[in-house]
mmCIF file of C-alpha atoms in Angstrom:
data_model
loop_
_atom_site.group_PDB
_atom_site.id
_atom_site.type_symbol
_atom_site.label_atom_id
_atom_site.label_comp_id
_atom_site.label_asym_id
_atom_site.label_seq_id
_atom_site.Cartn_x
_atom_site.Cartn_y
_atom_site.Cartn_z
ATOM 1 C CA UNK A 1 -6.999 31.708 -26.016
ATOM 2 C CA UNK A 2 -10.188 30.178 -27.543
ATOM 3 C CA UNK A 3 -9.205 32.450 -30.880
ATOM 4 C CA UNK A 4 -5.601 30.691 -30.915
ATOM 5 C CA UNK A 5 -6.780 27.502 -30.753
ATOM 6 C CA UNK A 6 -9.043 28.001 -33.557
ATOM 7 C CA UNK A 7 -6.742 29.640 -35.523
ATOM 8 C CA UNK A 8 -3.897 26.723 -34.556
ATOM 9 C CA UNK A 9 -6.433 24.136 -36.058
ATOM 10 C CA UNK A 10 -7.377 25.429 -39.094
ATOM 11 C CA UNK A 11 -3.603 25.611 -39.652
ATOM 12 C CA UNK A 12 -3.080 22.444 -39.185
ATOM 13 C CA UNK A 13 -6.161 21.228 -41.487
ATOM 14 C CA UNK A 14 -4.804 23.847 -44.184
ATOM 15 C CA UNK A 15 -1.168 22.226 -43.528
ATOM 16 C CA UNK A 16 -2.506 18.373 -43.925
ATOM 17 C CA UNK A 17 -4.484 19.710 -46.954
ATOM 18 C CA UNK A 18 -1.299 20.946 -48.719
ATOM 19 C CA UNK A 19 0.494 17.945 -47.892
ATOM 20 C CA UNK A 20 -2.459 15.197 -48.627
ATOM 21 C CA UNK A 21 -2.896 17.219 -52.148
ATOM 22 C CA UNK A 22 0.780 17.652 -52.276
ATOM 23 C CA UNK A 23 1.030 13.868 -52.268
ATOM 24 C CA UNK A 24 -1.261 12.841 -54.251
ATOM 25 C CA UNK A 25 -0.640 15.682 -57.230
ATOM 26 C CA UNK A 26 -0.588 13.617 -60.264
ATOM 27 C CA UNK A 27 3.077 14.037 -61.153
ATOM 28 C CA UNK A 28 4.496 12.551 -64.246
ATOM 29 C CA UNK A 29 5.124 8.569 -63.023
ATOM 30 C CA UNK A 30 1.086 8.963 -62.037
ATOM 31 C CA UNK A 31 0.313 10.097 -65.068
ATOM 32 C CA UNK A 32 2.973 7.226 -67.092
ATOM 33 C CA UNK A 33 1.663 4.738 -64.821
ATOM 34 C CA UNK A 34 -2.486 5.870 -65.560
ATOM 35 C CA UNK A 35 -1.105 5.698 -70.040
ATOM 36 C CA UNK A 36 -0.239 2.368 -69.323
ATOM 37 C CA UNK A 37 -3.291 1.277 -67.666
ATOM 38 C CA UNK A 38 -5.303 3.130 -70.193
ATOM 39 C CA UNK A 39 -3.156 1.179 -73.346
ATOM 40 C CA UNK A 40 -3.858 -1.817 -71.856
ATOM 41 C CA UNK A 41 -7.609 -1.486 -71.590
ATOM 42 C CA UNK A 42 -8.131 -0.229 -75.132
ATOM 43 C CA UNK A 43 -5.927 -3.435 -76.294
ATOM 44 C CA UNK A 44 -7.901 -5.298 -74.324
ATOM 45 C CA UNK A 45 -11.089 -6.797 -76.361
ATOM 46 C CA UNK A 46 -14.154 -8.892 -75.258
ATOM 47 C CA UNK A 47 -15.952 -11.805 -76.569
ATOM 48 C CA UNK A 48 -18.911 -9.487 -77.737
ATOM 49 C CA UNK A 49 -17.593 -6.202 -78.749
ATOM 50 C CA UNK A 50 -18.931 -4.940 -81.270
ATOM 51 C CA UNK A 51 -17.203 -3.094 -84.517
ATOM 52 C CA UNK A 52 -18.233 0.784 -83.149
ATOM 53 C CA UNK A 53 -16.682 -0.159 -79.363
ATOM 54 C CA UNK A 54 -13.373 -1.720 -81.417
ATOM 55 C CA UNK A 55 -13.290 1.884 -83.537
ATOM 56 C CA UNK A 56 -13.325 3.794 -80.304
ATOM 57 C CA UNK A 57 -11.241 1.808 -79.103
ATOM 58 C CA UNK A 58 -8.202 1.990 -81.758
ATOM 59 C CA UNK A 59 -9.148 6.261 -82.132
ATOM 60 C CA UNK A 60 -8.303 6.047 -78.077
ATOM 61 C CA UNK A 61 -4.666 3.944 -78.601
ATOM 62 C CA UNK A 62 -3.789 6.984 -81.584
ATOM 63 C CA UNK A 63 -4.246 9.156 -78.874
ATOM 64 C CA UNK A 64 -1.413 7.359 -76.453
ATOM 65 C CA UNK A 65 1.090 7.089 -78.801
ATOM 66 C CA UNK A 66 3.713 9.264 -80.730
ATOM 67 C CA UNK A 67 3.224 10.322 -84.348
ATOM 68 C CA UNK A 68 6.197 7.526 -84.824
ATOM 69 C CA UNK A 69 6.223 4.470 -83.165
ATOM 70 C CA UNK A 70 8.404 1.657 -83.115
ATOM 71 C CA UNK A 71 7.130 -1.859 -81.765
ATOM 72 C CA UNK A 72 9.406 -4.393 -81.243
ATOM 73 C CA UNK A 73 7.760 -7.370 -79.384
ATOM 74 C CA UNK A 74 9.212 -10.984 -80.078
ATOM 75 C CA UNK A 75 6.069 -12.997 -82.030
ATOM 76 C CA UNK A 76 4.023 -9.853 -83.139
ATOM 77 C CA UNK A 77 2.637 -9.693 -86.272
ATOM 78 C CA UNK A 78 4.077 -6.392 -87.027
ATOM 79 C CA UNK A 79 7.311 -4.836 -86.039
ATOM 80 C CA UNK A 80 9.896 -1.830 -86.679
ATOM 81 C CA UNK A 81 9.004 2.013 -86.625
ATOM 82 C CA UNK A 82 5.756 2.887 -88.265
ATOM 83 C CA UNK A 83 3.503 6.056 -88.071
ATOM 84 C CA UNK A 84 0.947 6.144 -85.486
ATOM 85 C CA UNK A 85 -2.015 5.547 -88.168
ATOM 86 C CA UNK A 86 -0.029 2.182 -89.864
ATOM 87 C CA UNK A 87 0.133 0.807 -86.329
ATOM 88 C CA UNK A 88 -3.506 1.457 -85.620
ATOM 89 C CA UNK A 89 -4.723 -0.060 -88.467
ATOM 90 C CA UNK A 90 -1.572 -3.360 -88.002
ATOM 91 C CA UNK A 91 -3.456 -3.040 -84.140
ATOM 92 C CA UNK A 92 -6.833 -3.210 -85.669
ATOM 93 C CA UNK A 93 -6.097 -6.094 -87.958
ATOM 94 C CA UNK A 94 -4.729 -8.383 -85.288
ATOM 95 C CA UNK A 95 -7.646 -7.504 -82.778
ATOM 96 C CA UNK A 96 -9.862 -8.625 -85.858
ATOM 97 C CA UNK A 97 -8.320 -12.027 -85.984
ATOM 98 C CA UNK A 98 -8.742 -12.539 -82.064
ATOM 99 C CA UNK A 99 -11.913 -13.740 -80.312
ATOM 100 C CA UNK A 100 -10.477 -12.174 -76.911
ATOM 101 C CA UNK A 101 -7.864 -10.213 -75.604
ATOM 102 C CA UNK A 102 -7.270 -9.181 -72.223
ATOM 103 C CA UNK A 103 -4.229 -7.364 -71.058
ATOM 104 C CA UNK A 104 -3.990 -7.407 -67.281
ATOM 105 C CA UNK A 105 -1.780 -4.493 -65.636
ATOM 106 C CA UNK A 106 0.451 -6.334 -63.391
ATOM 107 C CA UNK A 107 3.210 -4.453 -62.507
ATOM 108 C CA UNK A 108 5.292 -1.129 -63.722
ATOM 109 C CA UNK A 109 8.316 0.985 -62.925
ATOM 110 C CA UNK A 110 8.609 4.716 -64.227
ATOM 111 C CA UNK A 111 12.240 5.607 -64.887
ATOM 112 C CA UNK A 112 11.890 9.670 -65.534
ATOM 113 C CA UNK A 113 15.316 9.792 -68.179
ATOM 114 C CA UNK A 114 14.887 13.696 -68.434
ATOM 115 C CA UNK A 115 11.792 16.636 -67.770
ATOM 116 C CA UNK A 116 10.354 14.826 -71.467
ATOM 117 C CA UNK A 117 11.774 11.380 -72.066
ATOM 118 C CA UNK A 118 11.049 8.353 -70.022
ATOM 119 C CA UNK A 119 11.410 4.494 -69.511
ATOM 120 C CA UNK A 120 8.645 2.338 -67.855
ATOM 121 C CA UNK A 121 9.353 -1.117 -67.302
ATOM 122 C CA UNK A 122 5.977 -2.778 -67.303
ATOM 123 C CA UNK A 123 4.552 -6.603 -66.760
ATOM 124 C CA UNK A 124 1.225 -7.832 -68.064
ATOM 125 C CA UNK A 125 -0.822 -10.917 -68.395
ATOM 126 C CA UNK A 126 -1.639 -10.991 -72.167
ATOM 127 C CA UNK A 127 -4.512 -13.771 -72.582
ATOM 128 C CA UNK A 128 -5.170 -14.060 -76.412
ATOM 129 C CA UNK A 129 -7.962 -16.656 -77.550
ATOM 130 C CA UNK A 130 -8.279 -17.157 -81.511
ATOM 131 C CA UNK A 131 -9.704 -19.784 -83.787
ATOM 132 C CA UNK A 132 -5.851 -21.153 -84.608
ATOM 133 C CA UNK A 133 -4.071 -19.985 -81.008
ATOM 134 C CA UNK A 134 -4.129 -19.527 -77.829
ATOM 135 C CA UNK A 135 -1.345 -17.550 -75.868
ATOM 136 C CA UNK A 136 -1.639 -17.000 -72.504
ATOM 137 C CA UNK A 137 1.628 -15.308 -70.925
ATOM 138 C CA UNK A 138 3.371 -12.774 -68.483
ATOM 139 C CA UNK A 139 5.199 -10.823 -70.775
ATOM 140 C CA UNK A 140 7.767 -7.959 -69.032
ATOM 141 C CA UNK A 141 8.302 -5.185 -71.607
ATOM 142 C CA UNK A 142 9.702 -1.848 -71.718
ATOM 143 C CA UNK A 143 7.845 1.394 -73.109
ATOM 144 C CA UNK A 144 9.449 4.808 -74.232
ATOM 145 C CA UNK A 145 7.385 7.808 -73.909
ATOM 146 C CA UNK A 146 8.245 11.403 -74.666
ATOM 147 C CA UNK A 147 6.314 14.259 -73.448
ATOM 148 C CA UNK A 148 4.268 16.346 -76.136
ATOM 149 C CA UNK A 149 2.217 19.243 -74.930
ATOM 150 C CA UNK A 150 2.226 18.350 -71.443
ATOM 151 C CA UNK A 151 1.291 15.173 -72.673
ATOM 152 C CA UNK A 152 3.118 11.604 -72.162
ATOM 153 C CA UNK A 153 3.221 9.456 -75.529
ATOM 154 C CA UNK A 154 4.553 6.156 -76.059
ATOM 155 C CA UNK A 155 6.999 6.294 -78.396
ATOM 156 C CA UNK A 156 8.277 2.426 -78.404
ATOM 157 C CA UNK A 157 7.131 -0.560 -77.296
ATOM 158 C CA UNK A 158 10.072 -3.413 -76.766
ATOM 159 C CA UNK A 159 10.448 -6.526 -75.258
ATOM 160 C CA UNK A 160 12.728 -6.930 -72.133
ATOM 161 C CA UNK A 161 13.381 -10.083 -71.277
ATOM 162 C CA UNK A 162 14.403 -10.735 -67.297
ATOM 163 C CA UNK A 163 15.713 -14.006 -68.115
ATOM 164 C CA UNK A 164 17.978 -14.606 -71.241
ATOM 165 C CA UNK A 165 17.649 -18.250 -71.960
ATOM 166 C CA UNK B 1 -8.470 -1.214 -0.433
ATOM 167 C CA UNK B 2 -7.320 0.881 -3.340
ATOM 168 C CA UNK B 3 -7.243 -1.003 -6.459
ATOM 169 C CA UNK B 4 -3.724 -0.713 -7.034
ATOM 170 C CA UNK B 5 -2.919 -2.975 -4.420
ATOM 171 C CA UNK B 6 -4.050 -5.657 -6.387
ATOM 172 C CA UNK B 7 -1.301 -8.348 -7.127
ATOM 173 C CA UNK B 8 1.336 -6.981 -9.699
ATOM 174 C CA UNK B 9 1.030 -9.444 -12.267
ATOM 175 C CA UNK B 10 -3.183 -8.816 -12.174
ATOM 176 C CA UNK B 11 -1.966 -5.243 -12.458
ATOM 177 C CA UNK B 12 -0.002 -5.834 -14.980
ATOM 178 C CA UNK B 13 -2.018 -8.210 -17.249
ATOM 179 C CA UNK B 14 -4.732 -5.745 -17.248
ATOM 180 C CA UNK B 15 -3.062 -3.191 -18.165
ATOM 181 C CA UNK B 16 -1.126 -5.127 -21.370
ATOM 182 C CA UNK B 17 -5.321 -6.145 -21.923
ATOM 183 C CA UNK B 18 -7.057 -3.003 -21.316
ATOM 184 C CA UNK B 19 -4.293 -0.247 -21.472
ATOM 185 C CA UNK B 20 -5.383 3.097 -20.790
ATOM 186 C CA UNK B 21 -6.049 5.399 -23.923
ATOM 187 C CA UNK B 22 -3.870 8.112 -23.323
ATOM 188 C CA UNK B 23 -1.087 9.864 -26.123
ATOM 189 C CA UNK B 24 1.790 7.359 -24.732
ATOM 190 C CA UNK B 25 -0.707 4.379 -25.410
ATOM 191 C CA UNK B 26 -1.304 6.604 -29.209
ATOM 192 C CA UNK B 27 2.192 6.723 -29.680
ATOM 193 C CA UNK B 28 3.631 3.187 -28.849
ATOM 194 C CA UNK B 29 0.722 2.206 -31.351
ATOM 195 C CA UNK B 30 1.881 4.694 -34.278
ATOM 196 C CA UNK B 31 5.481 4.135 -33.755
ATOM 197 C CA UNK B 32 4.998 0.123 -33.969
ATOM 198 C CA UNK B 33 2.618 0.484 -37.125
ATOM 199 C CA UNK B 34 5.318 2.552 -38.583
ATOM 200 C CA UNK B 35 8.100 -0.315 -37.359
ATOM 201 C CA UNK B 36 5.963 -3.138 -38.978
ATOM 202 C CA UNK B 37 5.212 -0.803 -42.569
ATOM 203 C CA UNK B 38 8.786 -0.617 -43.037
ATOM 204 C CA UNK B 39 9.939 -4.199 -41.798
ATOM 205 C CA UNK B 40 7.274 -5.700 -44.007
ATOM 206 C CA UNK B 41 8.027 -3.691 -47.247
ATOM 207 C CA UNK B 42 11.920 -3.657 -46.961
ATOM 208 C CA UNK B 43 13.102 -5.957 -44.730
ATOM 209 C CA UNK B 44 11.021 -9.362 -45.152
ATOM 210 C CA UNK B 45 8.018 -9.365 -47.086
ATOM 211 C CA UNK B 46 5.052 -11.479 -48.002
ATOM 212 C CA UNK B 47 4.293 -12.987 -50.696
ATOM 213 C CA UNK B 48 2.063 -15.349 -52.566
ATOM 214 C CA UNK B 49 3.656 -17.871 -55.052
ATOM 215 C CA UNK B 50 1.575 -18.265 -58.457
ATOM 216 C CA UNK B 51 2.470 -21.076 -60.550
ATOM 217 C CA UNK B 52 4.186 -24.328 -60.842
ATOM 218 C CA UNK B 53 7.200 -23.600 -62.045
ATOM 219 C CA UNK B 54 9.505 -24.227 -58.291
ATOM 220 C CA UNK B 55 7.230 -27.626 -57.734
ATOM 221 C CA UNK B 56 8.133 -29.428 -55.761
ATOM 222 C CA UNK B 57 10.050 -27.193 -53.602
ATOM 223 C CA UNK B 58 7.195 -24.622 -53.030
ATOM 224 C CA UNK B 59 4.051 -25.585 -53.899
ATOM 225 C CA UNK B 60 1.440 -23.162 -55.940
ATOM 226 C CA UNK B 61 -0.267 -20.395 -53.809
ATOM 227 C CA UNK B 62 2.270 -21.069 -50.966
ATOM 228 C CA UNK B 63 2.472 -18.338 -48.826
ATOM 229 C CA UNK B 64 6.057 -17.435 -47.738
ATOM 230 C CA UNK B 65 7.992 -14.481 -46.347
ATOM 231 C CA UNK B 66 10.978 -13.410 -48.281
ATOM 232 C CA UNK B 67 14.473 -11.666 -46.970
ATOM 233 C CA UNK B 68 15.823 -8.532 -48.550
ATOM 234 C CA UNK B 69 18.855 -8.412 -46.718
ATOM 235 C CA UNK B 70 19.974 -11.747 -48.057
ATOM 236 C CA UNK B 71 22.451 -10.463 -50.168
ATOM 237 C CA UNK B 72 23.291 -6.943 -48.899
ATOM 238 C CA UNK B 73 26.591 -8.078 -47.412
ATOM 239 C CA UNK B 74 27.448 -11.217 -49.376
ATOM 240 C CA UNK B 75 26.395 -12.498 -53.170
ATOM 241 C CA UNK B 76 24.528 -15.803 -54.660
ATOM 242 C CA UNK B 77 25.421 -18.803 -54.033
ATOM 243 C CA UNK B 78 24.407 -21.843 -56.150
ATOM 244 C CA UNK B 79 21.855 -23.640 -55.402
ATOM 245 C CA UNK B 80 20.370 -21.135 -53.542
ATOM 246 C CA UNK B 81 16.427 -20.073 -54.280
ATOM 247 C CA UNK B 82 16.264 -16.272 -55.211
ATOM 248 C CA UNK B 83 13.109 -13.968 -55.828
ATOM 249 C CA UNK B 84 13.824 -12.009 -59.095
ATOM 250 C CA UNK B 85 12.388 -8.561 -59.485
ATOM 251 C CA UNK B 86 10.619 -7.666 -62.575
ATOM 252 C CA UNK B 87 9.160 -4.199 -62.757
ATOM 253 C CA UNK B 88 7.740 -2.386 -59.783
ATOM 254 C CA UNK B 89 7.350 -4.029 -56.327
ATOM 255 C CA UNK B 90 4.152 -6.857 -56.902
ATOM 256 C CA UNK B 91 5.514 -9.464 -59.199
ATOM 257 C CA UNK B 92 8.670 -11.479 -58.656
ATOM 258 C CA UNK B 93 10.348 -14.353 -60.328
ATOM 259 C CA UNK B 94 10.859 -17.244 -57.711
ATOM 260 C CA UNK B 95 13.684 -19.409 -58.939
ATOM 261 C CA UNK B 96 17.255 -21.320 -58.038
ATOM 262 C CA UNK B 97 20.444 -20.462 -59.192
ATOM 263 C CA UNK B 98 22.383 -23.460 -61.065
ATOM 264 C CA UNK B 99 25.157 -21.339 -62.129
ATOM 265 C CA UNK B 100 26.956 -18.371 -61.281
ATOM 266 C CA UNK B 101 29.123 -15.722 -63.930
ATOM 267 C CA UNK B 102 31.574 -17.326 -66.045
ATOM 268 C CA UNK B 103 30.508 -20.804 -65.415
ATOM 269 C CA UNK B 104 29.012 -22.865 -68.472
ATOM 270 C CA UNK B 105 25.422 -24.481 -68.013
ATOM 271 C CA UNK B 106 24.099 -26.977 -70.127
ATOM 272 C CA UNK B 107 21.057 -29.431 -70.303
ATOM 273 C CA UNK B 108 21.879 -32.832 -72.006
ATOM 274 C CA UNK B 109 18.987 -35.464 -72.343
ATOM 275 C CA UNK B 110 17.374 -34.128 -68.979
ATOM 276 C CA UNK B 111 20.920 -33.519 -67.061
ATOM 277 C CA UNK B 112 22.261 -30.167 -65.999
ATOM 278 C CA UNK B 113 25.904 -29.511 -66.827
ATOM 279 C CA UNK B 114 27.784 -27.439 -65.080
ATOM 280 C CA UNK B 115 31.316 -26.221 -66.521
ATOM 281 C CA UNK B 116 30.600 -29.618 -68.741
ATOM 282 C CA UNK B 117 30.227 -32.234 -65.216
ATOM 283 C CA UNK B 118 26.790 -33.618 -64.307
ATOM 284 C CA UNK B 119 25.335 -31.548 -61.641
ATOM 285 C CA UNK B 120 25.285 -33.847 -58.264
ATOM 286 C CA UNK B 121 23.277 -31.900 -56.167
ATOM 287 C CA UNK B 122 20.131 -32.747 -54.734
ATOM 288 C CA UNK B 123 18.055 -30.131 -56.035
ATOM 289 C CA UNK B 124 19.845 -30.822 -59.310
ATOM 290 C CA UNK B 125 17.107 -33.421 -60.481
ATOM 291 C CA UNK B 126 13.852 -33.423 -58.402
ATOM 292 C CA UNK B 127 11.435 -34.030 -61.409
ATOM 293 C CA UNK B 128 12.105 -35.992 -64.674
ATOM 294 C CA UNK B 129 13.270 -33.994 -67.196
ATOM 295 C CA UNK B 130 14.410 -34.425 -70.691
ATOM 296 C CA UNK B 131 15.648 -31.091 -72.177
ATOM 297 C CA UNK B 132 18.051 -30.077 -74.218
ATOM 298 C CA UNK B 133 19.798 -26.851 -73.972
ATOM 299 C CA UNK B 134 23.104 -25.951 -75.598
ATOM 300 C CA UNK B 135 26.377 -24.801 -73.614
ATOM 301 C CA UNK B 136 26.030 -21.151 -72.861
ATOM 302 C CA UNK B 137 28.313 -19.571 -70.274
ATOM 303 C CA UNK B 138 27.239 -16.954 -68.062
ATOM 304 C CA UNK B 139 27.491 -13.429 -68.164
ATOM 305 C CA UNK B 140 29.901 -11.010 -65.466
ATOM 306 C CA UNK B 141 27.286 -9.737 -62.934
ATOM 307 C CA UNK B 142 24.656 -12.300 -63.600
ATOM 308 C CA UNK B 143 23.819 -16.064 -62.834
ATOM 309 C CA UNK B 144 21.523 -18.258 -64.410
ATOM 310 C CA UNK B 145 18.637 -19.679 -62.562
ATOM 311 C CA UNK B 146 16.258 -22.634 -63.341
ATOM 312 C CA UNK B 147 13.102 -23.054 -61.933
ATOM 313 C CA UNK B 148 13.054 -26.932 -59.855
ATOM 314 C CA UNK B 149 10.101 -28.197 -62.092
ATOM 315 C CA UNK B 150 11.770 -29.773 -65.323
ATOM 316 C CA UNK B 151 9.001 -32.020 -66.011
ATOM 317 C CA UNK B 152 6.990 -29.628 -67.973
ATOM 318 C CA UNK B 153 8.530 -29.316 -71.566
ATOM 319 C CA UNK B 154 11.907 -26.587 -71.933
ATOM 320 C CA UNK B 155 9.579 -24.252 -73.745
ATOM 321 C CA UNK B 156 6.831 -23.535 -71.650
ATOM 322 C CA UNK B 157 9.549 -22.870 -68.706
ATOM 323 C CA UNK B 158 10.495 -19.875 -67.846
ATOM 324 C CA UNK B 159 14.535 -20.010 -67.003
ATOM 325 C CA UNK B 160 17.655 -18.110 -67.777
ATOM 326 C CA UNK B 161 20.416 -15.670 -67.057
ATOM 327 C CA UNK B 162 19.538 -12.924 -65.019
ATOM 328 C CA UNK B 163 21.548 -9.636 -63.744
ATOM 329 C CA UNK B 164 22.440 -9.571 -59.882
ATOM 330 C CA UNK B 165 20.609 -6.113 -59.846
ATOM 331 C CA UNK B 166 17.766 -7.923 -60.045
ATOM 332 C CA UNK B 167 17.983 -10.647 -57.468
ATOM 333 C CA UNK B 168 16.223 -9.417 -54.722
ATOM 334 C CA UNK B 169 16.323 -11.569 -51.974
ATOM 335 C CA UNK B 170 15.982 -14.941 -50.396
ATOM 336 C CA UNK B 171 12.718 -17.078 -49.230
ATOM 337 C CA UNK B 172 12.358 -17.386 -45.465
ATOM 338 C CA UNK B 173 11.932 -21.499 -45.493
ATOM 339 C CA UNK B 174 10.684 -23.138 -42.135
ATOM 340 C CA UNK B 175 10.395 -26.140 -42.829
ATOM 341 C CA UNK B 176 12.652 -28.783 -44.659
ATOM 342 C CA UNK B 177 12.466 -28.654 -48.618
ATOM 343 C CA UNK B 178 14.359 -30.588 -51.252
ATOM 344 C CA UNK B 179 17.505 -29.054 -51.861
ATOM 345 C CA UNK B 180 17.522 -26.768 -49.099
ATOM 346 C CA UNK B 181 19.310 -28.090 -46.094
ATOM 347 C CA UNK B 182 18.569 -25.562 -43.298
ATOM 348 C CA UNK B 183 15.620 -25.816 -41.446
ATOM 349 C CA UNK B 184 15.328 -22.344 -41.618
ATOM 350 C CA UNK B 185 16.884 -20.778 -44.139
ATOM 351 C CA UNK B 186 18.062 -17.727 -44.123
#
């Protein structure tokens, strides 16, 4: 009796185990969701960083987006499809003319279209300080990303306005 | 004297106060944490509001409960105060509705238009306003909300026509606000 209740436990830890790991197995809108928070750190730029943190920095966005990307957000300095290393250095150049950035993950929802194409609707609190501006907003936007190698990209990056004035 | 001869309503307050830990006690406690989680995330939740945008009808960092169910079983209304959805489930629009689909909403030296008539609601002027906004007529499956602070200037407001999809409910109001008539509304 002693044996089966041993035994009866341990199944039960094993069966949790499985369904704790099962649950938190970083599926694809995890792994969307952790691209997004990751794009908007690297965007994100302090008061005192210096040129070799900013470097790092735009070699890390490469890395989360598609060979071809097109950006289309309303007041952007850039826009249309361009290849990942034109919007790096468009990215670059802008970050250069800000004092501060920070992009503040507020919200997202993963929309898986098929196994390697999906839609994340996404809000942030973009807080841009400059000699000439200052912007402080909550923008809603919508990313594409496509799935290379296992990998999610972004592939777009569009504005997505809730309310249409 | 055994003890539970003790008068019933002793009995019975000490047992609501110091119930006995057995798997009944366990389970009343699960099953109403698990009642709560899901009346709280899809039935009426809480929220905080963040900005100044529904002055003076809610104030900033007001703390109010909304209701999902507003509109399962019947649609908008205008003048009513809906929370928008924008992505995800943490950050909502909180605004009211000045026109609903196929109607044509205008602002004219501070004054809302509706189908071309001077709005003559109550909630239709609570701060002075002097916008402009051209005639636009609204969308099939949307309505057009306005947030009830029109004293800051038309382009730093946030306002517009918005899909029904996206309305997702109504704030629980206890107390008596401009514009909204019921003491309690829903």
């Amino acid at each position: 009796m002693k044996i089966y209740h041993k035994v009866f436990a341990l199944l039960l830890v094993a069966a949790l185990t499985a369904a704790v790991a099962y649950w938190l197995r970083p599926n694809d809108t995890r792994r969307i969701k952790k691209r997004f928070h990751q794009a908007c750190s690297v965007v994100s730029k302090s008061s005192a960083e210096n040129p070799a943190v900013s470097a790092f920095k735009m070699f890390d966005f490469g890395s989360l987006c598609a060979d071809s990307v097109t950006f289309d957000i309303n007041g952007a300095p850039f826009q249309g499809s361009m290849s990942n290393e034109v919007l790096i250095s468009e990215l670059a150049r802008y970050r250069a003319m800000c004092e501060q950035i920070t992009i503040t993950p507020m919200d997202i929802a993963v929309t898986i279209d098929t196994p390697n194409h999906a839609t994340a609707e996404c809000v942030v609190k973009a807080k841009l300080t400059s000699t000439n501006f200052d912007f402080d907003e909550v923008r809603h936007f919508l990313l594409r990303l496509q799935k290379f190698d296992n990998s999610w990209k972004i592939t777009a990056i569009a504005d997505d306005q809730v309310l249409v004035k | 004297m055994m003890k539970n001869d003790q008068h019933p309503i002793k009995a019975m307050l000490k047992r609501f106060l110091w119930p006995a830990l057995n798997r009944f006690y366990l389970l009343r406690v699960a099953v109403l944490a698990a009642l709560a989680f899901l009346f709280f995330r899809y039935i009426c939740r809480p929220a905080w509001t963040n900005g100044e945008s529904m002055l003076p009808t809610y104030q900033q960092r007001e703390f109010l409960f909304y209701w999902q169910p507003a509109y399962w079983f019947s649609t908008p209304k205008r003048g009513d105060v809906v929370v928008i959805r924008m992505a995800g489930n943490s950050i909502f629009l909180l605004k009211r509705i000045v026109a609903l689909a196929g109607e044509t909403v205008e602002f004219r030296e501070g004054t809302l238009l509706i189908n071309g008539e001077p709005s003559q609601d109550e909630w239709a002027a609570l701060t002075p306003c002097d916008w402009n906004l051209e005639p636009r007529t609204v969308a099939e499956n949307s309505v057009y909300v306005v947030g009830d602070n029109r004293s800051m200037p038309i382009g730093q407001h946030e306002f517009g026509q918005v899909e029904l999809r996206r309305i997702s409910g109504k704030p629980i109001s206890f107390k008596k606000r401009p514009g909204i008539s019921a003491v309690m509304s829903p």
